JSON list of C-alpha atoms in Angstrom, two decimals:
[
{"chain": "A", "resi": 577, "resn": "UNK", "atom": "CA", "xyz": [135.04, 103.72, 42.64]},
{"chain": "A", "resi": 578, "resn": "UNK", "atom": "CA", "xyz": [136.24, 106.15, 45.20]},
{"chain": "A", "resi": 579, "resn": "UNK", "atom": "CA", "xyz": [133.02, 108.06, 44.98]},
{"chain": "A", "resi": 580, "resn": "UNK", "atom": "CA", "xyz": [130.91, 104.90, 46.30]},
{"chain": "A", "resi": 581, "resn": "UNK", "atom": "CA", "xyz": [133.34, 104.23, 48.99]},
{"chain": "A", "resi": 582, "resn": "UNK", "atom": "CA", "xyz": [133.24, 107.73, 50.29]},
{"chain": "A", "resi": 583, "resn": "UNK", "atom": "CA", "xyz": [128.93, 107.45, 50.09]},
{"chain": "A", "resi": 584, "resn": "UNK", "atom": "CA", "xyz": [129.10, 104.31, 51.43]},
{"chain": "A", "resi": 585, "resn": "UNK", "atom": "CA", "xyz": [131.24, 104.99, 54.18]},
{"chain": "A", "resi": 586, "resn": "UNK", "atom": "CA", "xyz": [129.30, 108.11, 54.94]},
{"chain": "A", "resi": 587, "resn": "UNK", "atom": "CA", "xyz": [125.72, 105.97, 54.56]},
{"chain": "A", "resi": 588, "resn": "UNK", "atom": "CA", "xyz": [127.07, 103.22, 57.52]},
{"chain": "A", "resi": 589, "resn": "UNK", "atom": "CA", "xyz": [128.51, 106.18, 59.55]},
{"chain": "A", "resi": 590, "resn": "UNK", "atom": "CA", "xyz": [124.72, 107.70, 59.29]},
{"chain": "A", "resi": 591, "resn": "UNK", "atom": "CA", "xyz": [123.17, 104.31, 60.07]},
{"chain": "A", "resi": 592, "resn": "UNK", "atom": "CA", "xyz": [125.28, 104.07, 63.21]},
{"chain": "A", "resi": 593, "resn": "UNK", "atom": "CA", "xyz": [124.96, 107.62, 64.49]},
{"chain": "A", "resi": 594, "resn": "UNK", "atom": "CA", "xyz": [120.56, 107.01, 64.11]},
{"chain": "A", "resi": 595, "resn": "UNK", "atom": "CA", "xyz": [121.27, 103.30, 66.13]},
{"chain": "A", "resi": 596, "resn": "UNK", "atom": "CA", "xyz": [123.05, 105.31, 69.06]},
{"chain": "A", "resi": 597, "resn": "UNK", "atom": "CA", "xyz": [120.24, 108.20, 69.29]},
{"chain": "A", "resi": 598, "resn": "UNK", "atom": "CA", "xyz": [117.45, 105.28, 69.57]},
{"chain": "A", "resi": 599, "resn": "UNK", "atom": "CA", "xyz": [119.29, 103.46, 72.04]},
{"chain": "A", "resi": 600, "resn": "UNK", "atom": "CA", "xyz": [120.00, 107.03, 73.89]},
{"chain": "A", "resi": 601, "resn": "UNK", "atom": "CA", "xyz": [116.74, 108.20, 73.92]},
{"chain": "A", "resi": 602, "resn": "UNK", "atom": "CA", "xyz": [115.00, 104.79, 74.34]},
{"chain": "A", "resi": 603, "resn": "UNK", "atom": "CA", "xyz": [117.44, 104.57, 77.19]},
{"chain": "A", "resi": 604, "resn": "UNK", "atom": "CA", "xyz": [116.32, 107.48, 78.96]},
{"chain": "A", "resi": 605, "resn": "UNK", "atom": "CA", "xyz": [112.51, 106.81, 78.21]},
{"chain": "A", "resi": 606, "resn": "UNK", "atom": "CA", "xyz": [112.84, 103.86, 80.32]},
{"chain": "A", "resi": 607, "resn": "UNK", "atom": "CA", "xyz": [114.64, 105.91, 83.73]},
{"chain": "A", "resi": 608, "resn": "UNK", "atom": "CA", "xyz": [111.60, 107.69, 83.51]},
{"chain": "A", "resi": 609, "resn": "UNK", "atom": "CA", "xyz": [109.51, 105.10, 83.99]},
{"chain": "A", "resi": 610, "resn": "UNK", "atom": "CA", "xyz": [108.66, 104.93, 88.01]},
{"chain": "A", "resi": 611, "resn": "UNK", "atom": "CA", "xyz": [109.38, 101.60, 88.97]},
{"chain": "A", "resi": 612, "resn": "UNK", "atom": "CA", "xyz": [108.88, 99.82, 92.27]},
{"chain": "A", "resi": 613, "resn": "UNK", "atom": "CA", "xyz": [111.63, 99.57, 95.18]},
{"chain": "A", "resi": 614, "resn": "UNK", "atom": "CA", "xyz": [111.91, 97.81, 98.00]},
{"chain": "A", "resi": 615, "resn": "UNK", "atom": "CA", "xyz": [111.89, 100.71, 100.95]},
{"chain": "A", "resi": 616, "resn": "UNK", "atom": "CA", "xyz": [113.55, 100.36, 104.35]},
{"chain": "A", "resi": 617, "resn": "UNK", "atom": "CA", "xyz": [113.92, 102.72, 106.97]},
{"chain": "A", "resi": 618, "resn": "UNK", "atom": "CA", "xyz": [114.50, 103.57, 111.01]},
{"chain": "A", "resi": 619, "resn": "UNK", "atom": "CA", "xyz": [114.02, 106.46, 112.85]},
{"chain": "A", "resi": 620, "resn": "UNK", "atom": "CA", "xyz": [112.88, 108.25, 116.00]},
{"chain": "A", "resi": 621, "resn": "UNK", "atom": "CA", "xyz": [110.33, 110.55, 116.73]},
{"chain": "A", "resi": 622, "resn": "UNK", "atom": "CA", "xyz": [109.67, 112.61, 119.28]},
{"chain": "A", "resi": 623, "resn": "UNK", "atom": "CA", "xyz": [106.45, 114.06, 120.71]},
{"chain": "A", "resi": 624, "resn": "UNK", "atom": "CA", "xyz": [105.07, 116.60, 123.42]},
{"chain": "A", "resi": 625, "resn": "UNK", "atom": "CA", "xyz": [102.24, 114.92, 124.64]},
{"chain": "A", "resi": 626, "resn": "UNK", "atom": "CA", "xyz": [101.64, 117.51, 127.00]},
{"chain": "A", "resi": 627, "resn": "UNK", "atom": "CA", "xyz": [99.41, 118.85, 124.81]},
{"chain": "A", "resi": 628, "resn": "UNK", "atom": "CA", "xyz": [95.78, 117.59, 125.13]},
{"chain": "A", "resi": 629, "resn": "UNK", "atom": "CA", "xyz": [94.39, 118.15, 121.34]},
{"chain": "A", "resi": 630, "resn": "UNK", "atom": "CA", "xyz": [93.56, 115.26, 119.67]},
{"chain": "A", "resi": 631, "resn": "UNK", "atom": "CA", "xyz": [96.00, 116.16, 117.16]},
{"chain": "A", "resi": 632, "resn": "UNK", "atom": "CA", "xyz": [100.01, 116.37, 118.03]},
{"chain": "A", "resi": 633, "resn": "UNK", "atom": "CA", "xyz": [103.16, 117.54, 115.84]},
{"chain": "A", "resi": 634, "resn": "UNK", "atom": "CA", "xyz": [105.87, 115.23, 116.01]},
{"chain": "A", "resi": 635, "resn": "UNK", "atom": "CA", "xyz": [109.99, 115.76, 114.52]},
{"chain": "A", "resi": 636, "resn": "UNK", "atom": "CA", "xyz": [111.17, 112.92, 113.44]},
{"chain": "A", "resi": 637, "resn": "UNK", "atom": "CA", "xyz": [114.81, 112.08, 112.23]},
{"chain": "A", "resi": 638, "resn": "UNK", "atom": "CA", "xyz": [116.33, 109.15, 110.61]},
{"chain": "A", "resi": 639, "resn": "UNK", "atom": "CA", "xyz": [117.70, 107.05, 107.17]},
{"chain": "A", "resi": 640, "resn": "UNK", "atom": "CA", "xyz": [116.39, 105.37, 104.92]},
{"chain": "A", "resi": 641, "resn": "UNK", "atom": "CA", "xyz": [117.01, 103.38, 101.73]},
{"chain": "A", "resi": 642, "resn": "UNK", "atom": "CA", "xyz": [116.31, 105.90, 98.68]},
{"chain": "A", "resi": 643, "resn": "UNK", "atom": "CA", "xyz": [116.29, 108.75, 101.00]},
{"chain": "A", "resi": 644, "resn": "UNK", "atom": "CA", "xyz": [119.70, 108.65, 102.70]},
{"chain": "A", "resi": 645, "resn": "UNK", "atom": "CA", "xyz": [119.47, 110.95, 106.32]},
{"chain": "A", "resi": 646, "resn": "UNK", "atom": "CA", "xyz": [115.89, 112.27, 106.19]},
{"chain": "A", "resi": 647, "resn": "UNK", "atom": "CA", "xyz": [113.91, 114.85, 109.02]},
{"chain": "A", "resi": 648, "resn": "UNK", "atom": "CA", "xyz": [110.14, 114.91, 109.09]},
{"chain": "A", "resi": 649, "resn": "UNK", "atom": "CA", "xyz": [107.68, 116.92, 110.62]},
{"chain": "A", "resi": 650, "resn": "UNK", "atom": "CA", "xyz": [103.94, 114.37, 111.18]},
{"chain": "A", "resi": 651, "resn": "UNK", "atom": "CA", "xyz": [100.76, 115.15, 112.61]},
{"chain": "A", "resi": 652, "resn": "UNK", "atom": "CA", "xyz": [98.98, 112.63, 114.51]},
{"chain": "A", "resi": 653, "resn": "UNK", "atom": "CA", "xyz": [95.36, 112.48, 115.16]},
{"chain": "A", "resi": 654, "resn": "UNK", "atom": "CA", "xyz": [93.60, 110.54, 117.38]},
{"chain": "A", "resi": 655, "resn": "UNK", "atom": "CA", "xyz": [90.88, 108.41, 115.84]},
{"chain": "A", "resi": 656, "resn": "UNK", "atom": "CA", "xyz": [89.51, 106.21, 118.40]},
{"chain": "A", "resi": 657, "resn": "UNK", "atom": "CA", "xyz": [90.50, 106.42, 121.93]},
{"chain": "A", "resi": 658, "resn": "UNK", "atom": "CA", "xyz": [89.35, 102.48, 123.21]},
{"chain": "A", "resi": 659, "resn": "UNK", "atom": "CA", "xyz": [92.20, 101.74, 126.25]},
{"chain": "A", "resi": 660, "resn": "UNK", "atom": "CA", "xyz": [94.51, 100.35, 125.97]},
{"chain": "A", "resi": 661, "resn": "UNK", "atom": "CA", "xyz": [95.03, 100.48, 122.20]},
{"chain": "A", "resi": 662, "resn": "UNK", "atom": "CA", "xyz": [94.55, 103.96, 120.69]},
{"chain": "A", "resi": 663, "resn": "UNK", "atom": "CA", "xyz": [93.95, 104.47, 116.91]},
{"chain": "A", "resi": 664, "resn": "UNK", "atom": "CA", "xyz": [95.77, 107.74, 115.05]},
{"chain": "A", "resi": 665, "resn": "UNK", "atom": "CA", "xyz": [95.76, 108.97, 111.31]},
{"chain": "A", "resi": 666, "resn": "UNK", "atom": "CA", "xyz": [99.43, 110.45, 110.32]},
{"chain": "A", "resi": 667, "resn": "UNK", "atom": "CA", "xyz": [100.40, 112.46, 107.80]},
{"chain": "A", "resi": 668, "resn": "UNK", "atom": "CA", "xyz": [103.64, 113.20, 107.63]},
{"chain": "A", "resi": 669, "resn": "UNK", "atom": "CA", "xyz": [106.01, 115.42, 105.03]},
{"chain": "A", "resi": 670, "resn": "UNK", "atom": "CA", "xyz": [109.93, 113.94, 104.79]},
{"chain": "A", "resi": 671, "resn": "UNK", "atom": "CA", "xyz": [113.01, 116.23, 103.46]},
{"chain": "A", "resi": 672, "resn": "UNK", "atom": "CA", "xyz": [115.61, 113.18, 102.27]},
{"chain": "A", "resi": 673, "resn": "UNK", "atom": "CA", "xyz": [119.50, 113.97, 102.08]},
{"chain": "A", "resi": 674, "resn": "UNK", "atom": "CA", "xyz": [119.49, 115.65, 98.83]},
{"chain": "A", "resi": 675, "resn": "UNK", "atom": "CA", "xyz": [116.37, 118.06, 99.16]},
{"chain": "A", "resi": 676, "resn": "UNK", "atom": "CA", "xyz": [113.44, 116.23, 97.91]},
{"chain": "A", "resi": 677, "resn": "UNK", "atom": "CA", "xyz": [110.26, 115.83, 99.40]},
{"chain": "A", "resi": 678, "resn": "UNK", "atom": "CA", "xyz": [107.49, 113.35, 99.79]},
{"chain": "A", "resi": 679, "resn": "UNK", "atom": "CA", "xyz": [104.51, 112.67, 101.67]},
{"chain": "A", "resi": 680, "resn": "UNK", "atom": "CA", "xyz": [103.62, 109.58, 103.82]},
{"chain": "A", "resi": 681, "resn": "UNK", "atom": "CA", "xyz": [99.78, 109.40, 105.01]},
{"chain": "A", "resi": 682, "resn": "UNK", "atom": "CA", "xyz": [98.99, 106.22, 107.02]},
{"chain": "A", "resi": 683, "resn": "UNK", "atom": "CA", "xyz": [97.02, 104.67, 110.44]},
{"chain": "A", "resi": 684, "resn": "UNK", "atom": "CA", "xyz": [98.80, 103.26, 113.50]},
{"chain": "A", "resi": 685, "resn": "UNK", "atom": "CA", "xyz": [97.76, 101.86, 116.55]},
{"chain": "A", "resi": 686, "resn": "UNK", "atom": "CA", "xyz": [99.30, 102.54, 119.41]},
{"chain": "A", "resi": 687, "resn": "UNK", "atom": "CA", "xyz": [98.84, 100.06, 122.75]},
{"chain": "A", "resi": 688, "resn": "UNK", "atom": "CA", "xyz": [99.76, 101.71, 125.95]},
{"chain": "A", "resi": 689, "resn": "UNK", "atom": "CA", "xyz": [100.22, 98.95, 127.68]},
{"chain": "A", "resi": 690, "resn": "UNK", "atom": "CA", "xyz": [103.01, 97.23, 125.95]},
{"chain": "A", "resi": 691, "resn": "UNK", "atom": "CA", "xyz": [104.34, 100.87, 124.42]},
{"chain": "A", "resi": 692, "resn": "UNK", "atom": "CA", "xyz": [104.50, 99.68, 120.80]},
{"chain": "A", "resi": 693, "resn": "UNK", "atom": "CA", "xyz": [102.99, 100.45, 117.99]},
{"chain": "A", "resi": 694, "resn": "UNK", "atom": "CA", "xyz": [102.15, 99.09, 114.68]},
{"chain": "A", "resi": 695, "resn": "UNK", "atom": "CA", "xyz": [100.24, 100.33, 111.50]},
{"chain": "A", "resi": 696, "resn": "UNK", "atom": "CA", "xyz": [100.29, 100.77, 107.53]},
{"chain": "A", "resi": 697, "resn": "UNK", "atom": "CA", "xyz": [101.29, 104.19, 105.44]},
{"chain": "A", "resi": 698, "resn": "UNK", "atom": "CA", "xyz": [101.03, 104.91, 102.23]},
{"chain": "A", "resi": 699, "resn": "UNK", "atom": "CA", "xyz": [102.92, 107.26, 100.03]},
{"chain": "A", "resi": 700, "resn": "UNK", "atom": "CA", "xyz": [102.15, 110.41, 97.81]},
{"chain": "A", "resi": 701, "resn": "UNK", "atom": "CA", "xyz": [103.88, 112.38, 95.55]},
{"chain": "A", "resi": 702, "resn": "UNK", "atom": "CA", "xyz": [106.11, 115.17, 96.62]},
{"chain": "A", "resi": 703, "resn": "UNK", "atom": "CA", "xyz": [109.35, 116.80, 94.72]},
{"chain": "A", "resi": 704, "resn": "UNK", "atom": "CA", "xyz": [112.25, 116.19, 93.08]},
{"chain": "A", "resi": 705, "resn": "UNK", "atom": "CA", "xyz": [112.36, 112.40, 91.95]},
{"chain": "A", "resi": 706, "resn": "UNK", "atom": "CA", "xyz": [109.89, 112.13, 94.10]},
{"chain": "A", "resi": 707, "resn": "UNK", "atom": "CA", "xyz": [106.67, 114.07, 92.37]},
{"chain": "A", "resi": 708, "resn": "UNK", "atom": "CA", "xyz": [104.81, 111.06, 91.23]},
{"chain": "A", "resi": 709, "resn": "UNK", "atom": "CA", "xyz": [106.02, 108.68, 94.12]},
{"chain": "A", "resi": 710, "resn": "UNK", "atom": "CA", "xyz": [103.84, 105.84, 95.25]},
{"chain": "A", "resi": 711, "resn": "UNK", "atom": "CA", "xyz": [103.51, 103.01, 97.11]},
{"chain": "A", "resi": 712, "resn": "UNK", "atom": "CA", "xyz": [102.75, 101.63, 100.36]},
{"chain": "A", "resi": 713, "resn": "UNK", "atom": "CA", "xyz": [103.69, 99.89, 103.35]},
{"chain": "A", "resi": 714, "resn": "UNK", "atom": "CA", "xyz": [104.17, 99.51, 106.90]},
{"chain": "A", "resi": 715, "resn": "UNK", "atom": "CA", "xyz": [105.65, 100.66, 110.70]},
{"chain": "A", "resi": 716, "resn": "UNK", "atom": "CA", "xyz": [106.24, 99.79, 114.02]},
{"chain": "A", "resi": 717, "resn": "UNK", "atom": "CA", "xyz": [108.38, 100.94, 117.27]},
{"chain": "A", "resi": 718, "resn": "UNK", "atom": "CA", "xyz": [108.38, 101.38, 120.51]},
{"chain": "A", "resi": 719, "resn": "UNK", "atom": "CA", "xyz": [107.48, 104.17, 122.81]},
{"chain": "A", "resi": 720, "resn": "UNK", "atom": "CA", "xyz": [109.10, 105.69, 125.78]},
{"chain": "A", "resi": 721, "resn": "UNK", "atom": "CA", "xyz": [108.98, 108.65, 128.10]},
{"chain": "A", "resi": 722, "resn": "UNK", "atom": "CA", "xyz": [112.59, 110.92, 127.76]},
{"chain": "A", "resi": 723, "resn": "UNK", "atom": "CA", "xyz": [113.06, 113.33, 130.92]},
{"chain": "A", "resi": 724, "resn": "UNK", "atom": "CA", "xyz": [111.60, 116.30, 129.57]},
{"chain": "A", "resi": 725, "resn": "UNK", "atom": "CA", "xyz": [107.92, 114.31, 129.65]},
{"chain": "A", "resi": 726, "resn": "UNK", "atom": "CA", "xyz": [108.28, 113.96, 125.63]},
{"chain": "A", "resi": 727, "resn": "UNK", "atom": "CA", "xyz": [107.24, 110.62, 124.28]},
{"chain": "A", "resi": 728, "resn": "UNK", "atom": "CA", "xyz": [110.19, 108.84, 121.69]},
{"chain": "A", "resi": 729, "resn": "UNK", "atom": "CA", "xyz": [109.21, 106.29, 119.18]},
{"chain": "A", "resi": 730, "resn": "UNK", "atom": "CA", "xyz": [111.95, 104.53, 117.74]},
{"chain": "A", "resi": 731, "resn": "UNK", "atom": "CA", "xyz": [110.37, 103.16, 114.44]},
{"chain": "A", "resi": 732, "resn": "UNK", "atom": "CA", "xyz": [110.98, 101.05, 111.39]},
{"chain": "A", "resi": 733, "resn": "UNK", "atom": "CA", "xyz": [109.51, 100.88, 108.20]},
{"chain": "A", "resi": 734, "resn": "UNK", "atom": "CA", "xyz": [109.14, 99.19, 105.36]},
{"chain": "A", "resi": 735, "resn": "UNK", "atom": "CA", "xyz": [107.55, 98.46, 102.22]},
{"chain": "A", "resi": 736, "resn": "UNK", "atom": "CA", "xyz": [107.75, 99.22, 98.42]},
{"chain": "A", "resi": 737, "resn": "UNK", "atom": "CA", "xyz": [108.04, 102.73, 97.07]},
{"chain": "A", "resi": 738, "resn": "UNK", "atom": "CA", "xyz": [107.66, 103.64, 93.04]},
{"chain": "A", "resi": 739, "resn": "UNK", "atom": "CA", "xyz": [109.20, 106.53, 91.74]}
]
């Protein structure tokens, strides 16, 4: 009869509208999920070492992969001053392209001799996309001296960052 048609029709339009909203929603459960990914960046820092505290403020500029263009103000602290090599603890707070924060907290050693350095970060939650970021990884560059007695890293990173 027309009358089953019409409630059948209606039942299997029903059916299909409740297999789209679980599919939608189960969808969007899973872009919530942090997930790891592979991190890259390069940048350059610069530093007036000037300043004899054991502790220094550093700009740094650069891109990165799941940042875009990023700044970042650090603070470095020296640890453990055996020469050549000196030891610092960073932490370090990065504005990416679109806004959002996050924080980067890690050790490097820096050897005056060669002017590189090398060491391992790790990161911590911020804003945006990035409030429950982790991860980890590491960084390395090279120092030199600019003409205005500042010292200029030009560093890489990498690693894995969840978010």
């Amino acid at each position: 009869s027309e009358t089953d048609d019409q409630s059948s029709s209606s039942d299997m339009k029903h059916i299909l509208l409740l297999s789209l909203s679980v599919l939608l929603v189960s969808n969007l459960q899973a872009k919530d999920t942090p997930k790891p990914r592979p991190y890259k960046g390069s940048g350059i820092e610069v530093s007036n070492i000037q300043n004899t505290e054991k502790c220094q403020t550093s700009f740094q500029t650069g891109v990165a992969t799941h940042w875009g263009n990023w700044t970042g103000v650090a603070e470095a602290c020296l640890i453990d001053e055996t020469h050549p090599l000196y030891l610092f603890e960073i932490d370090a707070l990065y504005t990416v392209a679109n806004g959002d924060t996050i924080v980067m907290q890690g050790e490097w050693e820096f050897d005056e001799s060669t002017g590189t350095a090398f060491g391992t970060f790790d990161f911590h939650p911020g804003t945006g996309r990035f409030d429950e970021a982790s991860g980890t990884g590491v960084w390395g560059g090279t120092y030199t001296m600019d003409k205005d007695g500042n010292l200029v890293f030009n560093m890489w990173s990498e690693g894995v960052i969840v978010y």
